[in-house]
Coordinates of C-alpha atoms and ligand atoms in Angstrom, one line a residue:
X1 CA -41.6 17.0 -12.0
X2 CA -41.1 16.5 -8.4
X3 CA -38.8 13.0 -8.2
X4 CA -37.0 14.0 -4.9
X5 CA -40.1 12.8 -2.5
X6 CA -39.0 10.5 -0.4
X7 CA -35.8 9.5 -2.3
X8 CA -32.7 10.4 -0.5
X9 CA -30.1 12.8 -2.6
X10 CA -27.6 13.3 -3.9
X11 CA -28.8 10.5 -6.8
X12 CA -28.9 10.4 -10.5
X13 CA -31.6 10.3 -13.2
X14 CA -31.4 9.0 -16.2
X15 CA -34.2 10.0 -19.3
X16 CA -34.4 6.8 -21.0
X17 CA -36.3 7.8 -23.7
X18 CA -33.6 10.3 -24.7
X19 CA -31.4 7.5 -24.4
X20 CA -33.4 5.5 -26.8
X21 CA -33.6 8.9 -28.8
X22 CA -29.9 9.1 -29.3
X23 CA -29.2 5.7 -29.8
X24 CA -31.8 5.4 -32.7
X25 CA -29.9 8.7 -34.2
X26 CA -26.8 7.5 -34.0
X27 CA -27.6 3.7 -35.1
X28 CA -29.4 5.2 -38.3
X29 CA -26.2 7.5 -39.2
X30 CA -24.1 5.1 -38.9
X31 CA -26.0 3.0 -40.9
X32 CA -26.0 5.0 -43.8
X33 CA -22.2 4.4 -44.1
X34 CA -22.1 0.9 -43.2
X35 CA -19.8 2.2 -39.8
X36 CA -20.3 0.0 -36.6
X37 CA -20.2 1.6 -33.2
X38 CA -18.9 0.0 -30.1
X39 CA -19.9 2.1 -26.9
X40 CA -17.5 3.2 -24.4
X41 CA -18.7 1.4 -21.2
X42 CA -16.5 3.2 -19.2
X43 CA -18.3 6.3 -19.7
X44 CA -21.1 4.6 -18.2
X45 CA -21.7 0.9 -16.5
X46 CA -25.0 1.0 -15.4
X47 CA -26.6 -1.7 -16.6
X48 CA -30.5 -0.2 -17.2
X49 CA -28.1 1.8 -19.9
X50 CA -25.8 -0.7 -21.0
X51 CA -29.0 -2.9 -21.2
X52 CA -30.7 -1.0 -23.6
X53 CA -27.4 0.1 -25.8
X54 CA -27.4 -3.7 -26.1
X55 CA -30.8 -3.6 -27.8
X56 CA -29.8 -1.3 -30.4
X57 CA -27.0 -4.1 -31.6
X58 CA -23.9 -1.4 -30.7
X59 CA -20.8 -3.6 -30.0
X60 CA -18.6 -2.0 -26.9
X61 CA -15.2 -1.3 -26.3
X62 CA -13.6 -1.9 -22.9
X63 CA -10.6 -0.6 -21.0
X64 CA -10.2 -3.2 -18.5
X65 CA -11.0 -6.6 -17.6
X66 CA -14.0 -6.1 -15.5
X67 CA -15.6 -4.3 -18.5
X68 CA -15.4 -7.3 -20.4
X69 CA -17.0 -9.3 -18.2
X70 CA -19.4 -7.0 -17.4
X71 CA -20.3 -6.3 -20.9
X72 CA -20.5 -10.2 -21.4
X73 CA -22.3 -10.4 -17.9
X74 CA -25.1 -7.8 -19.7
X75 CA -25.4 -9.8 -23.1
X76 CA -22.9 -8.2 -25.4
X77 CA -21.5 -10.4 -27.8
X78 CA -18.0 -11.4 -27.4
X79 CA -17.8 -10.5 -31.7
X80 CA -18.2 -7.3 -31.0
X81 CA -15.9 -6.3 -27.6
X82 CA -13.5 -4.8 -28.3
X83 CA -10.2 -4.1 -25.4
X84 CA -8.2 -0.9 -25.6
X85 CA -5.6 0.3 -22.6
X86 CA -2.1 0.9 -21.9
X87 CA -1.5 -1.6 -19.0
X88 CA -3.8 -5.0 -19.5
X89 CA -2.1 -7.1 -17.2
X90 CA -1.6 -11.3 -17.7
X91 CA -4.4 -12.5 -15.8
X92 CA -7.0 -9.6 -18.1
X93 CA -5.4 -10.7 -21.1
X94 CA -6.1 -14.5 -20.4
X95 CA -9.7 -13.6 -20.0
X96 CA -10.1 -12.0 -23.3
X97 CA -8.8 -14.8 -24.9
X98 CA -10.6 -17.2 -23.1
X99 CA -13.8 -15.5 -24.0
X100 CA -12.6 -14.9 -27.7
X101 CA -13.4 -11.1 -27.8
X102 CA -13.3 -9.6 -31.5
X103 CA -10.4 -7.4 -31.4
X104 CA -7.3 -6.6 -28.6
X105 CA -6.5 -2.7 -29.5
X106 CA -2.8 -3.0 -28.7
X107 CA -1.2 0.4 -27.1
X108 CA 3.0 -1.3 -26.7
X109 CA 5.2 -3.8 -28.7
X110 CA 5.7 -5.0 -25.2
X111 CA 2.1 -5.4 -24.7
X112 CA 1.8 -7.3 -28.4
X113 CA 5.0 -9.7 -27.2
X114 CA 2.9 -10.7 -24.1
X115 CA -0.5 -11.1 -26.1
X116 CA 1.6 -13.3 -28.6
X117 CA 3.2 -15.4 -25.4
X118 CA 0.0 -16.0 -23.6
X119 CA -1.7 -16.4 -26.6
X120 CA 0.8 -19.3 -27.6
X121 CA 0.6 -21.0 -24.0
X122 CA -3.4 -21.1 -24.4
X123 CA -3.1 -22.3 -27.6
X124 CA -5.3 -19.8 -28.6
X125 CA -5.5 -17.2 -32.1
X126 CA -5.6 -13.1 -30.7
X127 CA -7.0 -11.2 -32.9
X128 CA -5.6 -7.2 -32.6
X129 CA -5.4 -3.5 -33.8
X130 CA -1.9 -1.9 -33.2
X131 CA -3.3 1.7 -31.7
X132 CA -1.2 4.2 -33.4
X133 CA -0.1 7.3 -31.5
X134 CA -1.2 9.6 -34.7
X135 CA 0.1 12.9 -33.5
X136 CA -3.1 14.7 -34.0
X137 CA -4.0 17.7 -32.1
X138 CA -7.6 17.1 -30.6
X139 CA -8.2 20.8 -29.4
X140 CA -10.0 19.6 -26.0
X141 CA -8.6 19.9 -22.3
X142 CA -4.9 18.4 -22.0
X143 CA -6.2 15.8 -19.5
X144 CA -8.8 14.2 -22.4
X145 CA -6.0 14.6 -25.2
X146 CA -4.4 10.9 -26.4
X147 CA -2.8 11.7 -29.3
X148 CA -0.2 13.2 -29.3
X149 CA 3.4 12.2 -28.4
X150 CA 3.5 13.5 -25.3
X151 CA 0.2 10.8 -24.2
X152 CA 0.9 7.5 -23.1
X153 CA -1.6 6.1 -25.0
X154 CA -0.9 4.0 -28.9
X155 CA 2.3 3.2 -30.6
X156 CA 4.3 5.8 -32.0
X157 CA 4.5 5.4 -35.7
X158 CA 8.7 4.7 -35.6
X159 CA 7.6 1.4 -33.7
X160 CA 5.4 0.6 -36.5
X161 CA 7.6 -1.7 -38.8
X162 CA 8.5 -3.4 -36.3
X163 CA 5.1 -4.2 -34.6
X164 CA 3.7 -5.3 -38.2
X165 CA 6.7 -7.5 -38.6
X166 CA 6.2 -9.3 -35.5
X167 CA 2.8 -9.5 -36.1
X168 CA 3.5 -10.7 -39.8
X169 CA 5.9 -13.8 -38.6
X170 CA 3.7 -14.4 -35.6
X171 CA 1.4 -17.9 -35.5
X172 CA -0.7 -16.7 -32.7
X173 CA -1.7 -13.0 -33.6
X174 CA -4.6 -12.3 -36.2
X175 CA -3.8 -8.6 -37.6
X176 CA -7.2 -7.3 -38.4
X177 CA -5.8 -3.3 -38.4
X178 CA -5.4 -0.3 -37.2
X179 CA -7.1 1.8 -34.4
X180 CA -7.2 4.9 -33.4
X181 CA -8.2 7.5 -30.6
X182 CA -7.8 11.4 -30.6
X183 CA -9.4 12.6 -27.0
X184 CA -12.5 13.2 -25.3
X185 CA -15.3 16.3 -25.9
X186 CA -13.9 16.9 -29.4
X187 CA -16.0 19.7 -30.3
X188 CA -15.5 20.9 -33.8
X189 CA -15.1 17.8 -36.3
X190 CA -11.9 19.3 -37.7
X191 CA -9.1 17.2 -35.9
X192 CA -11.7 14.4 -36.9
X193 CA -11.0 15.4 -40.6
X194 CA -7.4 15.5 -39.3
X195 CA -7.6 12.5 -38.0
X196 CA -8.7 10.8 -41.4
X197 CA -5.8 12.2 -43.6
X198 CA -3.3 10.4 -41.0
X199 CA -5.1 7.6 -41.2
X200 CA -4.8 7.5 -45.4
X201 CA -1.0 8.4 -45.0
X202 CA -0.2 5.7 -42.3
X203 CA -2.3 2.9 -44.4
X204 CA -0.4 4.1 -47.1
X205 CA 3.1 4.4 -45.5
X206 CA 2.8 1.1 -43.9
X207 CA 1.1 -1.1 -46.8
X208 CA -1.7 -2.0 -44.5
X209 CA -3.9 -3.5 -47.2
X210 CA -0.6 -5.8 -47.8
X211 CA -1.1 -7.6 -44.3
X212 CA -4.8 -8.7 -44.6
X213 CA -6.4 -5.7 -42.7
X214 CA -9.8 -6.2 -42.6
X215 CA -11.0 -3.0 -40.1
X216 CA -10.0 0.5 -38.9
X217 CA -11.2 1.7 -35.9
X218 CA -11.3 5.6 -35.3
X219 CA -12.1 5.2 -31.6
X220 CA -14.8 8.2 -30.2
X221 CA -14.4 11.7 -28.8
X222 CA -17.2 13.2 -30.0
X223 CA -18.2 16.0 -27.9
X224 CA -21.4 17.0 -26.7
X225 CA -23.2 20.6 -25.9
X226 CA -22.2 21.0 -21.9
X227 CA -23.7 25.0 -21.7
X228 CA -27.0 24.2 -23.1
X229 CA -27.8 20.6 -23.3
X230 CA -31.7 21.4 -23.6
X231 CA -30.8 23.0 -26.8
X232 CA -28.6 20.1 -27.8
X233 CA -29.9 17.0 -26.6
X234 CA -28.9 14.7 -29.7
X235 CA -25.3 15.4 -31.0
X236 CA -24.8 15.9 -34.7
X237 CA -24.3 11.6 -35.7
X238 CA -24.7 12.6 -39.0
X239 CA -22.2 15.3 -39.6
X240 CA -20.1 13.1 -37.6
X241 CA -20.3 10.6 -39.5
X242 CA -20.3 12.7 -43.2
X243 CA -16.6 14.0 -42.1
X244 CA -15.3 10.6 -42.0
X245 CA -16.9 9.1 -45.0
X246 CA -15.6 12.3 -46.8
X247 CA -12.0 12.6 -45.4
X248 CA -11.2 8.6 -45.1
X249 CA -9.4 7.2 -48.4
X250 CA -9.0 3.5 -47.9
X251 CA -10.1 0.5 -49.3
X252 CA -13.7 0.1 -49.7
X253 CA -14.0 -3.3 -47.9
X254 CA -12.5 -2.0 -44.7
X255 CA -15.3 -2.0 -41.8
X256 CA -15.3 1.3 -40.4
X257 CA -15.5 1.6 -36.6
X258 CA -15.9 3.7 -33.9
X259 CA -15.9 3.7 -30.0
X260 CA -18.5 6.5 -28.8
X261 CA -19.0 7.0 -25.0
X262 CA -19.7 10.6 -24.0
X263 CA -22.0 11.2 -27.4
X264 CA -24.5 8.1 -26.9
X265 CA -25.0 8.8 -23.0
X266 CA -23.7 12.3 -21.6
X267 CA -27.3 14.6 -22.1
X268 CA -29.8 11.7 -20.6
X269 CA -28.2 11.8 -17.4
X270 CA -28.6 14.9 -14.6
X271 CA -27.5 14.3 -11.3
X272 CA -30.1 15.7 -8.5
X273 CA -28.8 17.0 -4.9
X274 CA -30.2 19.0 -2.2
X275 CA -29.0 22.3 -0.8
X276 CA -27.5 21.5 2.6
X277 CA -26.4 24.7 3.2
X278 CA -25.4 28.1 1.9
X279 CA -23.3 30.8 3.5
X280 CA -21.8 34.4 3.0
X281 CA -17.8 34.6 2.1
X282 CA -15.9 37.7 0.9
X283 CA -17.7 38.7 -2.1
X284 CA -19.7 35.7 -2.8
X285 CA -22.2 33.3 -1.7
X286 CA -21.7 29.5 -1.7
X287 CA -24.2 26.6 -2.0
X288 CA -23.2 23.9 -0.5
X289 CA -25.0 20.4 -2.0
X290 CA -25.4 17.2 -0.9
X291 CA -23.6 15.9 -4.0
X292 CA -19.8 16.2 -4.5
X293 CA -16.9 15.6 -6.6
X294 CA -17.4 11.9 -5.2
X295 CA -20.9 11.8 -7.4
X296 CA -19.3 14.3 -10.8
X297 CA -15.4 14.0 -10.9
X298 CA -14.9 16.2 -13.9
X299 CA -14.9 20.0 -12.7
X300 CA -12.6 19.0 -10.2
X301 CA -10.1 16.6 -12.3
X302 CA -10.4 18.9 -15.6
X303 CA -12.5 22.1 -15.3
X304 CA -15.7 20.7 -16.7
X305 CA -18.3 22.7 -16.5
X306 CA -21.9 21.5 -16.0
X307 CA -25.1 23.1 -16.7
X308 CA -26.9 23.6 -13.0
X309 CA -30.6 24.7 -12.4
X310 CA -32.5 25.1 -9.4
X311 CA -35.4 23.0 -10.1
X312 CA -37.0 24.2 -6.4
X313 CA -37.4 28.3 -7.5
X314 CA -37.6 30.4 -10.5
X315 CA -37.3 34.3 -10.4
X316 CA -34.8 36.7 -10.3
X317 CA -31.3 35.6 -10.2
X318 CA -28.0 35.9 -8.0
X319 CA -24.1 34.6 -8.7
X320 CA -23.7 31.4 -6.6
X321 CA -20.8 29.5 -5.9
X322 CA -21.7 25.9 -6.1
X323 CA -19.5 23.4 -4.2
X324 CA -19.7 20.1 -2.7
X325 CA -19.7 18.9 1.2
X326 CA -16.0 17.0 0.0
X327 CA -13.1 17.9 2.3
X328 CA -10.9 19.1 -1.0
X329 CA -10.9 22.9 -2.0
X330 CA -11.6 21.8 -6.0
X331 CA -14.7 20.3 -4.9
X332 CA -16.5 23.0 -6.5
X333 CA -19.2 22.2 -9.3
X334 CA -19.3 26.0 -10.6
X335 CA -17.8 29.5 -9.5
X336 CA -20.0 32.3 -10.2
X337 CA -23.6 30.1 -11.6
X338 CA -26.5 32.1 -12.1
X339 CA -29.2 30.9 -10.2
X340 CA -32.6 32.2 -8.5
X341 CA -32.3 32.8 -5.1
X342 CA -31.0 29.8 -3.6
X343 CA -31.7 28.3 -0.3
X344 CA -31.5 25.0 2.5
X345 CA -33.6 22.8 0.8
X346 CA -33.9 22.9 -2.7
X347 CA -33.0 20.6 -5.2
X348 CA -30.6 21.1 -8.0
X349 CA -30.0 19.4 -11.1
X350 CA -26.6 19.2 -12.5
X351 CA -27.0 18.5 -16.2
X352 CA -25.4 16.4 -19.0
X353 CA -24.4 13.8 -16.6
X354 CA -24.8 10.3 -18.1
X355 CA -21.1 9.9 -18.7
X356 CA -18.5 10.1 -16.4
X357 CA -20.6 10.8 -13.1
X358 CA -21.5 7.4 -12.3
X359 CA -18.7 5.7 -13.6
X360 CA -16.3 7.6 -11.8
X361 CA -18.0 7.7 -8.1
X362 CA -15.2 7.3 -5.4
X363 CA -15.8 6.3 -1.8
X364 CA -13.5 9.2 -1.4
X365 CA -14.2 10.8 2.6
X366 CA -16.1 7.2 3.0
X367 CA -19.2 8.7 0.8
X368 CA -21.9 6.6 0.5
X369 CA -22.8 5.1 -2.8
X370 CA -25.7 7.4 -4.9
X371 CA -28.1 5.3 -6.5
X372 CA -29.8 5.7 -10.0
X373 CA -33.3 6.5 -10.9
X374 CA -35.1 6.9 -14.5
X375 CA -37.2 8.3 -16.4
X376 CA -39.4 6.1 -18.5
X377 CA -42.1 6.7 -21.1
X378 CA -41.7 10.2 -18.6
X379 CA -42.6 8.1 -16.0
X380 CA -40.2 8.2 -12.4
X381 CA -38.9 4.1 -12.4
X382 CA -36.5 2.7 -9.8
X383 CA -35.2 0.0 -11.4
X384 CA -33.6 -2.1 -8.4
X385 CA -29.7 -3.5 -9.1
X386 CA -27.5 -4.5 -6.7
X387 CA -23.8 -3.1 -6.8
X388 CA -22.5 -6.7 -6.7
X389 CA -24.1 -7.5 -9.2
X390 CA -22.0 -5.4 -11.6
X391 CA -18.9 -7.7 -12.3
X392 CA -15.4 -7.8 -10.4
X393 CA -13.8 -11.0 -11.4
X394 CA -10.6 -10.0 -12.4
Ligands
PLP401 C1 -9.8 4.1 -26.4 C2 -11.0 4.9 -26.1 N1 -12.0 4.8 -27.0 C3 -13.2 5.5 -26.8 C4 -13.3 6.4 -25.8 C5 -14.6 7.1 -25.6 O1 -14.5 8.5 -25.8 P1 -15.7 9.4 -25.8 O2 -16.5 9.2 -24.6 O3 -15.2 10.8 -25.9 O4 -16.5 9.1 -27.1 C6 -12.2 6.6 -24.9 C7 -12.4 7.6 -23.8 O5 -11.5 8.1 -23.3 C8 -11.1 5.8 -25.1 O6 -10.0 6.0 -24.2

């Protein structure tokens, strides 16, 4: 389908109904188990998506502020936001409260001092997860790794004790339990199995059941099929989800959760540009598109690499290089792509884009904002939303 007419590139396009698709998969797997999923807004904000991941009764898991009240702004309920991240500062912290989220993941004891403080001056219960540092080994780029010690991310588990004591004498702070969060694009379910066994020695090591736990949340990170997303347009929920129900060994009436972002949204998004140019260098040919690292961060902050097709010609192919008009030399979407001959003009679509494309654009170079487009019922919809009307309160 021809969706470029008249609408100005670079943009992204979203497949709604493969939304829908993967949503219904992964609501139904979880089901099974009983698990609840809160999605990972920061993989993607736009609220035709968030909207409908709001339909299918997911809960979601912020990293700042501004998600909160953006996921509130869309309809979420506050019983089922959850707030993770290393640096909330006062004034975010305040606003949780204020809006009784479910569950504060806390990363510092520092951090669970301050929750306790302003929690005491509001007069107000917090409710929190310590986020343990588990030392597992996610096998994924370094730059999407959390858990290890070398990532700032958790509490390391020789801070423990002393986070469930204050926790334990504290009148302000409702321990619910523990979370957890391993990296991004986890590929093979292995560390996830990995994961489990740390959980069941930490729950054991510190007594959890003894302080009134009542969840565990096992954050996200699972990966989806980058090299041939046609192929793999749903990731494996169930098998997932059969690794942890198999591995975890805790007590029954903990509520299993989770915090999926790339998984739910990654394959329904592609993000279109046109061919502004391409020209001979030593060896090689570049295409240069309309779209940059300003539209899709990841090849240039961790190697990602996208499936690209020319959607304008078919036929016999050549070895492109396929960069962006940005004024930085990693603003390159793929070194040596096979595509048919390639020329000024035609429009390509970089693939598995719904997560972390959009919610990462920068105004970097003073880049004008893409817009989003959709496919519905396989229909081309514009679906008009203002950028201020995405929340920035804090
Ligand atoms: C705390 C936390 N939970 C969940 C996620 C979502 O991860 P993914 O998109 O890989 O499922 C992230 C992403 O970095 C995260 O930092």
């Amino acid at each position: 389908m021809d969706t470029t007419s008249g609408i100005k590139t670079p943009y992204y396009l979203y497949d709604l109904d493969l939304l829908r698709q993967t949503l219904e998969e992964a609501r139904q797997a979880a089901g099974r188990y009983d698990y609840h999923i809160h999605y990972a807004i920061k993989a993607n904000h736009n609220p035709i998506v968030t909207g409908i991941i709001n339909d299918y009764g997911f809960g979601v898991d912020c990293v700042s502020g501004n998600e909160v009240m953006e996921a509130l702004h869309r309809g979420f309920p506050a019983e089922k936001i959850v707030y993770a991240g290393v640096g909330k500062s006062d004034d975010e912290i305040r606003q949780a409260l204020e809006n009784d989220i479910f569950c504060f993941n806390v990363e510092s004891l520092e951090e669970l001092q301050v929750i306790d403080e302003i929690a005491s001056e509001m007069k107000k219960t917090a409710r929190i997860a310590l986020r343990v540092n588990p030392g597992v080994q996610a096998h994924t780029h370094k730059y999407i790794t959390t858990g290890l010690d070398e990532n700032k991310f958790g509490i390391h588990p020789s801070q423990m004790q002393e986070a469930l004591d204050l926790c334990r004498t504290s009148q302000r702070l409702d321990f619910r339990g523990l979370h957890f969060h391993i990296g991004s694009q986890i590929t093979s379910l292995q560390p996830f199995a990995e994961l489990c066994n740390r959980v069941n020695e930490i729950w054991k090591e510190f007594d959890i059941s003894s302080m009134g736990a009542t969840i565990v949340n096992l954050g996200g990170g699972l990966g989806v099929n980058y090299e041939d997303p046609e192929g793999n347009p749903v990731p494996d929920f169930q098998s997932f989800f059969d690794v942890i129900a198999e591995n975890l060994r805790i007590p029954q009436h903990i509520q299993v959760h989770f915090e999926l972002g790339r998984s739910l949204v990654a394959q329904c998004g592609s993000l279109i540009t046109r061919v502004m140019y391409t020209k001979k260098g030593v060896d090689k040919e570049f295409v240069i598109t309309d779209a940059g690292m300003t539209e899709l961060m990841r090849p240039s902050l961790y190697q990602a690499k996208h499936k690209i097709e020319n959607t304008s010609n078919a036929g016999e192919t050549f070895l492109y290089d396929v960069v962006g008009p940005v004024c930085e030399s990693s603003d390159v979407f793929g070194k040596a792509v096979e595509l048919p001959v390639t020329r000024r003009g035609h429009i390509l679509a970089i693939k598995s884009c719904g997560a972390y494309a959009e919610s990462m654009m920068l105004r970097y170079n003073m880049r004008a904002r893409a817009r989003s487009y959709f496919l519905d019922s396989g229909e081309f919809a514009k679906y008009d939303f203002l950028e201020k009307d995405l929340r920035n309160v804090v």
